[in-house]
XYZ file of C-alpha atoms in Angstrom:
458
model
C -109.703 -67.956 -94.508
C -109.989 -71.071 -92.258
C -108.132 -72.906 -95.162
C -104.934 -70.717 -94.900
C -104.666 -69.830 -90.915
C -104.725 -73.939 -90.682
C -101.927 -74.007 -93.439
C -99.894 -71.356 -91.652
C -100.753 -72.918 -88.463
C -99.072 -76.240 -89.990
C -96.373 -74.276 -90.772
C -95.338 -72.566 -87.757
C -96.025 -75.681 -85.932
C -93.552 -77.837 -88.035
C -91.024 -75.396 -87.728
C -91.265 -75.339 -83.501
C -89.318 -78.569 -81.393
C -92.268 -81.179 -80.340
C -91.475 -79.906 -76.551
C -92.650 -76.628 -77.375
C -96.111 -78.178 -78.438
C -98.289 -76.916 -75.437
C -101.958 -76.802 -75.448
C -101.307 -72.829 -74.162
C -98.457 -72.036 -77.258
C -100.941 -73.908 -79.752
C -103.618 -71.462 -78.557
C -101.223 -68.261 -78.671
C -100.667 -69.339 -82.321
C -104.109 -69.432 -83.230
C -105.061 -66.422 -82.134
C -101.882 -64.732 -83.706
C -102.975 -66.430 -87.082
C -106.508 -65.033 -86.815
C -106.122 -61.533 -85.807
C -102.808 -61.402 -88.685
C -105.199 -62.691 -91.590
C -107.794 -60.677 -90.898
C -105.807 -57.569 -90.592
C -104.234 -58.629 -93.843
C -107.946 -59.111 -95.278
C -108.612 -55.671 -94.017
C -105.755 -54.354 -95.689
C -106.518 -55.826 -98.803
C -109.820 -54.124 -98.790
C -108.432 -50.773 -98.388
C -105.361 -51.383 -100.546
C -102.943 -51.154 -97.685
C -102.739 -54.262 -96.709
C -98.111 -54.179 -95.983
C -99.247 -51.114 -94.011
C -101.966 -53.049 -91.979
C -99.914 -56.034 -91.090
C -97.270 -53.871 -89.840
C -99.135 -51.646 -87.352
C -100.650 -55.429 -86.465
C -97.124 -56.560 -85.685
C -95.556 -53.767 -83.930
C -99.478 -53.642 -81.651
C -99.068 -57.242 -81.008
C -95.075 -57.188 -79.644
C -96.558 -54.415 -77.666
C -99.489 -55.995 -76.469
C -96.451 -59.308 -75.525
C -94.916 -56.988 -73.787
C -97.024 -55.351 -71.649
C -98.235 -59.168 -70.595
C -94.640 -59.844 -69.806
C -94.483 -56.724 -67.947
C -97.569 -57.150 -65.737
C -96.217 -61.130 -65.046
C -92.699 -59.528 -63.898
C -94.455 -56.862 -61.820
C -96.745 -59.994 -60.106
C -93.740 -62.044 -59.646
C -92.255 -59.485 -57.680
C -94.888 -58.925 -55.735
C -94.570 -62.502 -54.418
C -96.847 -63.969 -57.049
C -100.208 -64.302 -54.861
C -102.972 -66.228 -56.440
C -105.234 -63.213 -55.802
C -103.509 -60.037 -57.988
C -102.163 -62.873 -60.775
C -102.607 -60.440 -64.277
C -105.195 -61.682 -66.768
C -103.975 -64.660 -69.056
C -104.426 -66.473 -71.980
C -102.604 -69.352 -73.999
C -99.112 -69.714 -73.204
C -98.998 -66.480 -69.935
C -101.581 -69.040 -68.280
C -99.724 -71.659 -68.355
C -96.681 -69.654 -67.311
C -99.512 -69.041 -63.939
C -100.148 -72.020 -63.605
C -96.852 -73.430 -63.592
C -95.804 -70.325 -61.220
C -98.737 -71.405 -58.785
C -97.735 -75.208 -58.766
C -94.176 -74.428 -57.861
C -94.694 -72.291 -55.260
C -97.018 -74.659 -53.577
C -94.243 -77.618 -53.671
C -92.578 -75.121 -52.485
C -94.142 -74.541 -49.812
C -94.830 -77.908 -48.688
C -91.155 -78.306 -48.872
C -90.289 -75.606 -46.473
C -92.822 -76.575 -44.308
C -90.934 -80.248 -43.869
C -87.721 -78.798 -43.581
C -89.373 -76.215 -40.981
C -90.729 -79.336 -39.523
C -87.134 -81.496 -39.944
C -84.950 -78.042 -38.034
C -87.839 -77.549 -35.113
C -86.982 -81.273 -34.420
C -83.371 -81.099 -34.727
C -82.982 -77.767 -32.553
C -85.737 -79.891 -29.804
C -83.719 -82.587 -29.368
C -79.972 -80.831 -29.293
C -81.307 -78.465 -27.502
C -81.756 -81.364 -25.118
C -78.510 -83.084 -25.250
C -76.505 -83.133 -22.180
C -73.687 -81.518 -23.614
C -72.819 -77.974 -24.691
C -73.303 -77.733 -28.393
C -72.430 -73.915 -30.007
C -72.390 -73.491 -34.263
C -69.452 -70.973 -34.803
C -69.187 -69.229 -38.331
C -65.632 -68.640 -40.130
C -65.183 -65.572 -37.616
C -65.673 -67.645 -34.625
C -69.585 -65.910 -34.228
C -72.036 -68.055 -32.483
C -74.685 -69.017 -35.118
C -76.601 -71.143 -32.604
C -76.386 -72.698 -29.577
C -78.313 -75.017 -26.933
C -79.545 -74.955 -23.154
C -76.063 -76.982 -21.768
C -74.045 -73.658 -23.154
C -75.868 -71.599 -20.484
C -75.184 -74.250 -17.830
C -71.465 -75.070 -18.643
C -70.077 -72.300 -20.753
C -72.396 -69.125 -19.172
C -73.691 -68.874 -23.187
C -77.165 -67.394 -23.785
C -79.032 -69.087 -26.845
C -80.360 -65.274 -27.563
C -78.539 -62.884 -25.873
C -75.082 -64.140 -27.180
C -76.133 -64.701 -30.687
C -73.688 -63.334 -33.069
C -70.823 -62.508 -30.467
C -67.548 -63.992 -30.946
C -67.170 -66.864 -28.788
C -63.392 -65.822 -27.561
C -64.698 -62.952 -26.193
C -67.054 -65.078 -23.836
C -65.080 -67.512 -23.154
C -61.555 -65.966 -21.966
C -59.249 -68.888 -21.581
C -55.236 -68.550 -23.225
C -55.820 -72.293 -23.619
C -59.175 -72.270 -25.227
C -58.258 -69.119 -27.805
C -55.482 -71.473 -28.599
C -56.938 -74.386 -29.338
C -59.656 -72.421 -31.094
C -57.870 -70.983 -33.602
C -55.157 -73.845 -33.919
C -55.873 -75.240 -36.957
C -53.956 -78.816 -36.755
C -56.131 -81.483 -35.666
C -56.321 -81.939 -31.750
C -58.476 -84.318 -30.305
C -59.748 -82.325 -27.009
C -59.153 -79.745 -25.019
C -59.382 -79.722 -21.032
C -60.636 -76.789 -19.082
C -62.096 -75.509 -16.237
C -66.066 -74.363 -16.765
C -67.033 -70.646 -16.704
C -69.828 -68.426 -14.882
C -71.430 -71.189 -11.981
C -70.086 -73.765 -13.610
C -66.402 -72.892 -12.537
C -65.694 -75.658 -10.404
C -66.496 -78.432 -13.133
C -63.323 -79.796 -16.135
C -64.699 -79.772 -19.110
C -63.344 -81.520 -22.013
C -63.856 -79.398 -25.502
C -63.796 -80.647 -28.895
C -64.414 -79.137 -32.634
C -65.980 -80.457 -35.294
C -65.240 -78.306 -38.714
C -68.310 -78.379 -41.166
C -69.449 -77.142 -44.375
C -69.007 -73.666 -45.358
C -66.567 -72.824 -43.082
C -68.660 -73.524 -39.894
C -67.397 -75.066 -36.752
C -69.425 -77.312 -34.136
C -68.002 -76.737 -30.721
C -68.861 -79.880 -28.246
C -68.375 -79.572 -24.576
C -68.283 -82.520 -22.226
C -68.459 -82.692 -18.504
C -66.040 -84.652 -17.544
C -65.434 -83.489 -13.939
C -66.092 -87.281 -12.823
C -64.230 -89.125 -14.773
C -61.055 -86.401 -14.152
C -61.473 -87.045 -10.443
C -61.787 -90.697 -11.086
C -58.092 -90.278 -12.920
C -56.715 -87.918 -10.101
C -57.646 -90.827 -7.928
C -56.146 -93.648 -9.718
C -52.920 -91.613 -10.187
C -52.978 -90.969 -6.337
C -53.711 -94.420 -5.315
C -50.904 -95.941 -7.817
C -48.606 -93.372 -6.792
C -49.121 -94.357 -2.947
C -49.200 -97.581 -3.134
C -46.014 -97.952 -5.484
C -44.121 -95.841 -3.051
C -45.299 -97.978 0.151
C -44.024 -101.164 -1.421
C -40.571 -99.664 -2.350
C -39.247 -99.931 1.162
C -40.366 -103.399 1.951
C -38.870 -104.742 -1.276
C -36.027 -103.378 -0.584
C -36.270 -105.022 2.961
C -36.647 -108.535 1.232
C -34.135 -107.601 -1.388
C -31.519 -107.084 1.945
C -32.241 -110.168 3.699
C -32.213 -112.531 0.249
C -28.844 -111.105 -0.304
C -27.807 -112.174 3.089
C -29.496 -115.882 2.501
C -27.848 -115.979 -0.659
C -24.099 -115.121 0.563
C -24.498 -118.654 3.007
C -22.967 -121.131 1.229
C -23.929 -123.609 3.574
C -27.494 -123.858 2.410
C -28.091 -126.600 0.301
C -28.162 -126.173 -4.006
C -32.236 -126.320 -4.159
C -32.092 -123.645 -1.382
C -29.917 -121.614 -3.183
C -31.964 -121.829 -6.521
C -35.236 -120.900 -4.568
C -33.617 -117.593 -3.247
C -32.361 -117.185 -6.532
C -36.037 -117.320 -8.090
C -37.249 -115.232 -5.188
C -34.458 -112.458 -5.955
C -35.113 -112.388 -9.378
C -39.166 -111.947 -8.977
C -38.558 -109.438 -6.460
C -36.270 -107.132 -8.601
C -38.659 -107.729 -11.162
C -41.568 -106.146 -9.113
C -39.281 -103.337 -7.754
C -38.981 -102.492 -11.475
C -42.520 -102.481 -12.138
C -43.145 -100.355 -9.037
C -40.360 -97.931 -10.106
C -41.994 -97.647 -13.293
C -45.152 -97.110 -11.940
C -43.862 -94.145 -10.143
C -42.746 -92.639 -13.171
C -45.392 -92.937 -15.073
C -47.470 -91.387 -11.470
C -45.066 -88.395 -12.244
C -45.137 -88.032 -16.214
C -49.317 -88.102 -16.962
C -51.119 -85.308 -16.490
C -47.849 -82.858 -16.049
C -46.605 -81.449 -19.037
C -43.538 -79.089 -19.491
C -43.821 -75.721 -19.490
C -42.508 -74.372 -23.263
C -39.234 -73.549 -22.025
C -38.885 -75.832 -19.496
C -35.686 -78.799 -19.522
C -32.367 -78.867 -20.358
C -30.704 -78.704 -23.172
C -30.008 -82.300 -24.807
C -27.602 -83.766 -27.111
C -29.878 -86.652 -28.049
C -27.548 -87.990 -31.089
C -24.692 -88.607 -28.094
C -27.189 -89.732 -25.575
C -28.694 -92.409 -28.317
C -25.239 -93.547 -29.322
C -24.538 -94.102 -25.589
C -27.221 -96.488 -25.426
C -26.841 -97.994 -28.529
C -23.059 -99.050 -27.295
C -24.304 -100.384 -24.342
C -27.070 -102.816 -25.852
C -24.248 -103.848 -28.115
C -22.166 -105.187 -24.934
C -25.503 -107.105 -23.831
C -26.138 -109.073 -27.363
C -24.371 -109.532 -30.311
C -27.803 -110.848 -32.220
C -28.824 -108.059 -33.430
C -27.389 -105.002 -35.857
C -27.897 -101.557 -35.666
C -27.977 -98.882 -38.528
C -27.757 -95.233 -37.151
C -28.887 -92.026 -39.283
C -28.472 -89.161 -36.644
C -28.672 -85.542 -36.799
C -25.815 -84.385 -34.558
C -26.626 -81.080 -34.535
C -30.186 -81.377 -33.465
C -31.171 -80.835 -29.952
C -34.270 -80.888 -27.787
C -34.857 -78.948 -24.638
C -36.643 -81.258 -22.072
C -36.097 -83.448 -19.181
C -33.054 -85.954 -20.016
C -34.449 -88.589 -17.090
C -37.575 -89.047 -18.791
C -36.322 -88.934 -22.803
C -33.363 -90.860 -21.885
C -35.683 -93.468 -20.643
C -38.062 -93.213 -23.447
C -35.816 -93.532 -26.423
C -33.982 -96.283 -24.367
C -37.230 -98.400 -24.141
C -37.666 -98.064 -27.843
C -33.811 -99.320 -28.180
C -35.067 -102.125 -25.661
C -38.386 -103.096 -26.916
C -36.972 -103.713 -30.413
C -33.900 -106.311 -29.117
C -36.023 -107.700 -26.762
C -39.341 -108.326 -29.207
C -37.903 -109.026 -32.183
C -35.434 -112.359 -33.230
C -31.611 -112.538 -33.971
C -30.564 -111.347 -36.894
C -32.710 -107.925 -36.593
C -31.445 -105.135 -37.937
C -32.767 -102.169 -35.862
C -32.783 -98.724 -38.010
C -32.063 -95.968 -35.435
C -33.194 -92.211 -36.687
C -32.937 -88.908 -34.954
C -34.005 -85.697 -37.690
C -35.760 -83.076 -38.234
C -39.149 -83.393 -40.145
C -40.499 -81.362 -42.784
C -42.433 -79.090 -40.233
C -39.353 -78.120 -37.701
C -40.489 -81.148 -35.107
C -37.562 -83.324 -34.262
C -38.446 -87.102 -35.009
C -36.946 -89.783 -33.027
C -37.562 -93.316 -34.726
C -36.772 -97.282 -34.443
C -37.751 -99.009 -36.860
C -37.121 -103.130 -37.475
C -37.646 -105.904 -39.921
C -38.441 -108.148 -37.245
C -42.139 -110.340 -37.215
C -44.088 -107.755 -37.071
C -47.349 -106.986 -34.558
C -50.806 -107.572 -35.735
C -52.888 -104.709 -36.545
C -55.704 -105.687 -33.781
C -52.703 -104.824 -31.496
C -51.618 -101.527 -32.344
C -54.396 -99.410 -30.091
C -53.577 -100.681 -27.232
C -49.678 -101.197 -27.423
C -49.311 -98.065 -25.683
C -51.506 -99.369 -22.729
C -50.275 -100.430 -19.299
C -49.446 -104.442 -18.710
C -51.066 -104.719 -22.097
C -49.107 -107.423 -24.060
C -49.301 -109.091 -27.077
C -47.203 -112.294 -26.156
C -47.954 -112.325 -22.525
C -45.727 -115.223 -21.702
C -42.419 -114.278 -23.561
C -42.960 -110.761 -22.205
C -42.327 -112.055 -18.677
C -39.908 -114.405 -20.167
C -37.866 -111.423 -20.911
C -38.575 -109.563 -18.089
C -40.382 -107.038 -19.755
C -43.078 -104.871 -16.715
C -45.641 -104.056 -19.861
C -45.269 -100.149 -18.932
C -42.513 -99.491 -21.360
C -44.798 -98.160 -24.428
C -47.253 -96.696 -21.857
C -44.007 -94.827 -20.453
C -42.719 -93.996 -24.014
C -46.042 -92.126 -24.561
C -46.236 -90.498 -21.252
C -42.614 -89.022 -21.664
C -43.546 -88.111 -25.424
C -46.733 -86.047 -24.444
C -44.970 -84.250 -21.233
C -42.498 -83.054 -24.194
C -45.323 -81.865 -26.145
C -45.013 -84.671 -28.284
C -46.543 -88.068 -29.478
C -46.169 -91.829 -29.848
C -46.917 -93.102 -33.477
C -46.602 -97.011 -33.958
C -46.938 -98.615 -37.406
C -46.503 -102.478 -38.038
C -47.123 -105.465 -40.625
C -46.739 -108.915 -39.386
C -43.928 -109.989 -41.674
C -42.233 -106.993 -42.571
C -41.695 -105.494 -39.487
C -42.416 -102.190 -36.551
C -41.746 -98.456 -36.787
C -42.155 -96.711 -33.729
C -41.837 -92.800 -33.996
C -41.382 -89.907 -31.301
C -42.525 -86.531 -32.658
C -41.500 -83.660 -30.675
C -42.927 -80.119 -31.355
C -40.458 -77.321 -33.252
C -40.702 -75.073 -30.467
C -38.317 -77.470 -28.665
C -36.207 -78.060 -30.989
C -32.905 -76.212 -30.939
C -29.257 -76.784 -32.450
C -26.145 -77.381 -30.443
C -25.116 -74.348 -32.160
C -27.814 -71.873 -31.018
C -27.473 -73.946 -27.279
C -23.869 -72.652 -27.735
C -24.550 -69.030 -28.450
C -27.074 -68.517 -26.063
């Protein structure tokens, strides 16, 4: 009998994958072997022995599942150490295998319960007002700066949508805009009503959003300040410049005062207009940041016409440099002609002024893919270093400091350009390779663009 279980033992076993080899199967089969060739010996005895094996087979699929039953029915149950069914061969391995899992698995919750109760400490710490928002704009979570800044409870407003707590046109706006924006500035709510905060989002995984909000109150005052105290001071100056401008063109009409005489004045005339343009400029920009249009605010403008204007006029100033036009005559823009006639015509300026003869300065006015109307110069002139291209748009920032002055240029074009751009709604783009050349681009929002036709009608 031992002879022929370990034969069909061999058997079975050659037939199974070498991963299936466990010291639990190896036992299952054994004992299968035994109690099927002695219930075959049994049969044999009493002449039934197809009979015998049968009712052994059809008991022992039973008895399988029945264990398989009882280790479902524990698994359920949570699979505690202390109701685990009784096991042998290959079910007690399946227990012990259960048992080891579940205790990596619970060392493994425990670190990440460790790894969250650290994270939520220390943002629940940070200075700013940090609020997880679901796809429905629910608050999943937030910290102790909500309460202060935003009047959000931690627990009590758990779950509530975050417009409804917050009730700001601007803030539902910007909330549910989905183009990229960089901040949003607004006043605070509950005690914290008197403070300008500056809000941004941060899209996550699985359609959660992280809102961040700043105090800025400071550093808005700061800017209120330096706006006031430019704008002040450039006014005061303008009427003693234009004091000295009077009596220098007085000196200057004396033609008895001798040649080197006559070249200072000249000197001092030319310095002095150039620092009544930079205060002029400064005014304007005093007037453009910080104040944007209302959405149907301005005139309506026929900015093909007004860029052909000053594209004739730079071509009675130089004959260096050639211009190609591609203009949309039928586009028009509602806004403030002052300050777009001044942007697009420092563009126009910039590119004669920075680039050498020979240029040839592509001049674009169309409508994008979107509806925005896109203004555009574009060169093949040397080109501006990529280091540069941040802080272009800067006041008195330069990037050839001496020929800038050379050529009279204040350094607040760009800075005016962008100013004049995001009053509109709109925004300065700048894009350059040393070598090849500089595209500037104005992007103004569809809902002020408009066509001569429709300006007509209404």
């Amino acid at each position: 009998m031992s002879t022929m279980k370990s034969v069909l033992s061999d058997l079975v076993v050659s037939m199974m994958p070498p991963y299936m080899l466990s010291s639990g199967l190896k036992k299952e089969i054994n004992a299968f072997l035994y109690g099927l060739i002695g219930v075959a010996l049994a049969g044999f005895i009493v002449g039934w022995p197809a009979i015998a094996t049968i009712v052994y087979l059809i008991g022992y699929v039973i008895w399988l599942l029945r264990r398989m039953d009882a280790m479902v029915h524990w698994l359920s149950e949570g699979a505690r150490p202390a109701k685990a069914p009784p096991t042998t061969g290959l079910t007690n391995d399946m227990v012990q295998l259960v048992h080891r899992e579940k205790k990596y698995s619970r060392k493994q919750k425990n670190r990440y319960r460790n790894t969250l109760a650290q994270f939520n400490s220390l943002a629940a710490d940070l200075p700013d007002a940090t609020i997880v928002l679901d796809k429905s704009f629910e608050i999943r979570w937030s910290n102790s700066a909500a309460l202060e800044l935003l009047n959000i409870h931690p627990d009590r407003d758990r779950g509530q949508r975050i417009d409804n707590l917050v009730r700001n046109p601007e803030f539902r706006e910007f909330l549910h805009n989905k183009e990229e924006q960089e901040e949003l500035e607004m006043p605070g709510t509950g005690s914290s009503a008197d403070r300008i905060l500056a809000v941004r989002k941060v899209p996550t995984g699985k359609h959660m959003t992280v809102l961040i909000a700043a105090d800025i109150t400071q550093r808005v005052q700061v800017r209120e300040m330096r706006k006031a105290f430019v704008g002040d001071v450039s006014h005061e100056l303008r009427t003693p410049l234009t004091v000295i401008r009077g009596y220098l063109e007085m000196l200057r009409e004396n033609e008895s005062l001798d040649p080197e005489v006559t070249e200072g004045l000249a000197q001092i005339t030319a310095q002095s207009d150039r620092m009544r343009g930079i205060v002029e400029d400064l005014l304007q920009l005093s007037k453009l940041e910080g104040n944007p249009l209302a959405e149907n605010e301005g005139d309506t403008l026929n900015v093909s016409t007004m860029i052909c204007s000053m594209v004739s006029t730079l071509h009675e100033s130089t004959d260096t440099h050639q211009f190609a036009l591609d203009l949309d005559e039928s586009l028009a823009i509602l806004g403030s002609e002052r300050e777009l006639y001044s942007a697009c015509q420092n563009l126009l300026t910039n590119a004669v002024r920075y680039t050498d003869p020979g240029t040839t300065i592509d001049v674009s006015w169309q409508t994008g893919s979107n509806g925005e109307a896109i203004y555009r110069v574009s060169d093949n002139g040397p080109g501006i270093e990529a280091r540069h291209l941040a802080r272009l748009s800067e006041r008195f920032y330069r990037v050839d400091a001496g020929r800038s002055r050379d050529d009279g240029g204040t350094g607040l074009g760009l800075a005016i350009v962008k100013h004049a751009a995001q009053r509109h709604g709109g925004n300065l783009t700048i894009e350059s390779t040393p070598g090849t050349g500089s595209v500037f681009t104005i992007t103004f929002p569809q809902s002020r663009c408009i066509t001569l036709a429709q300006a007509v009608n209404q």
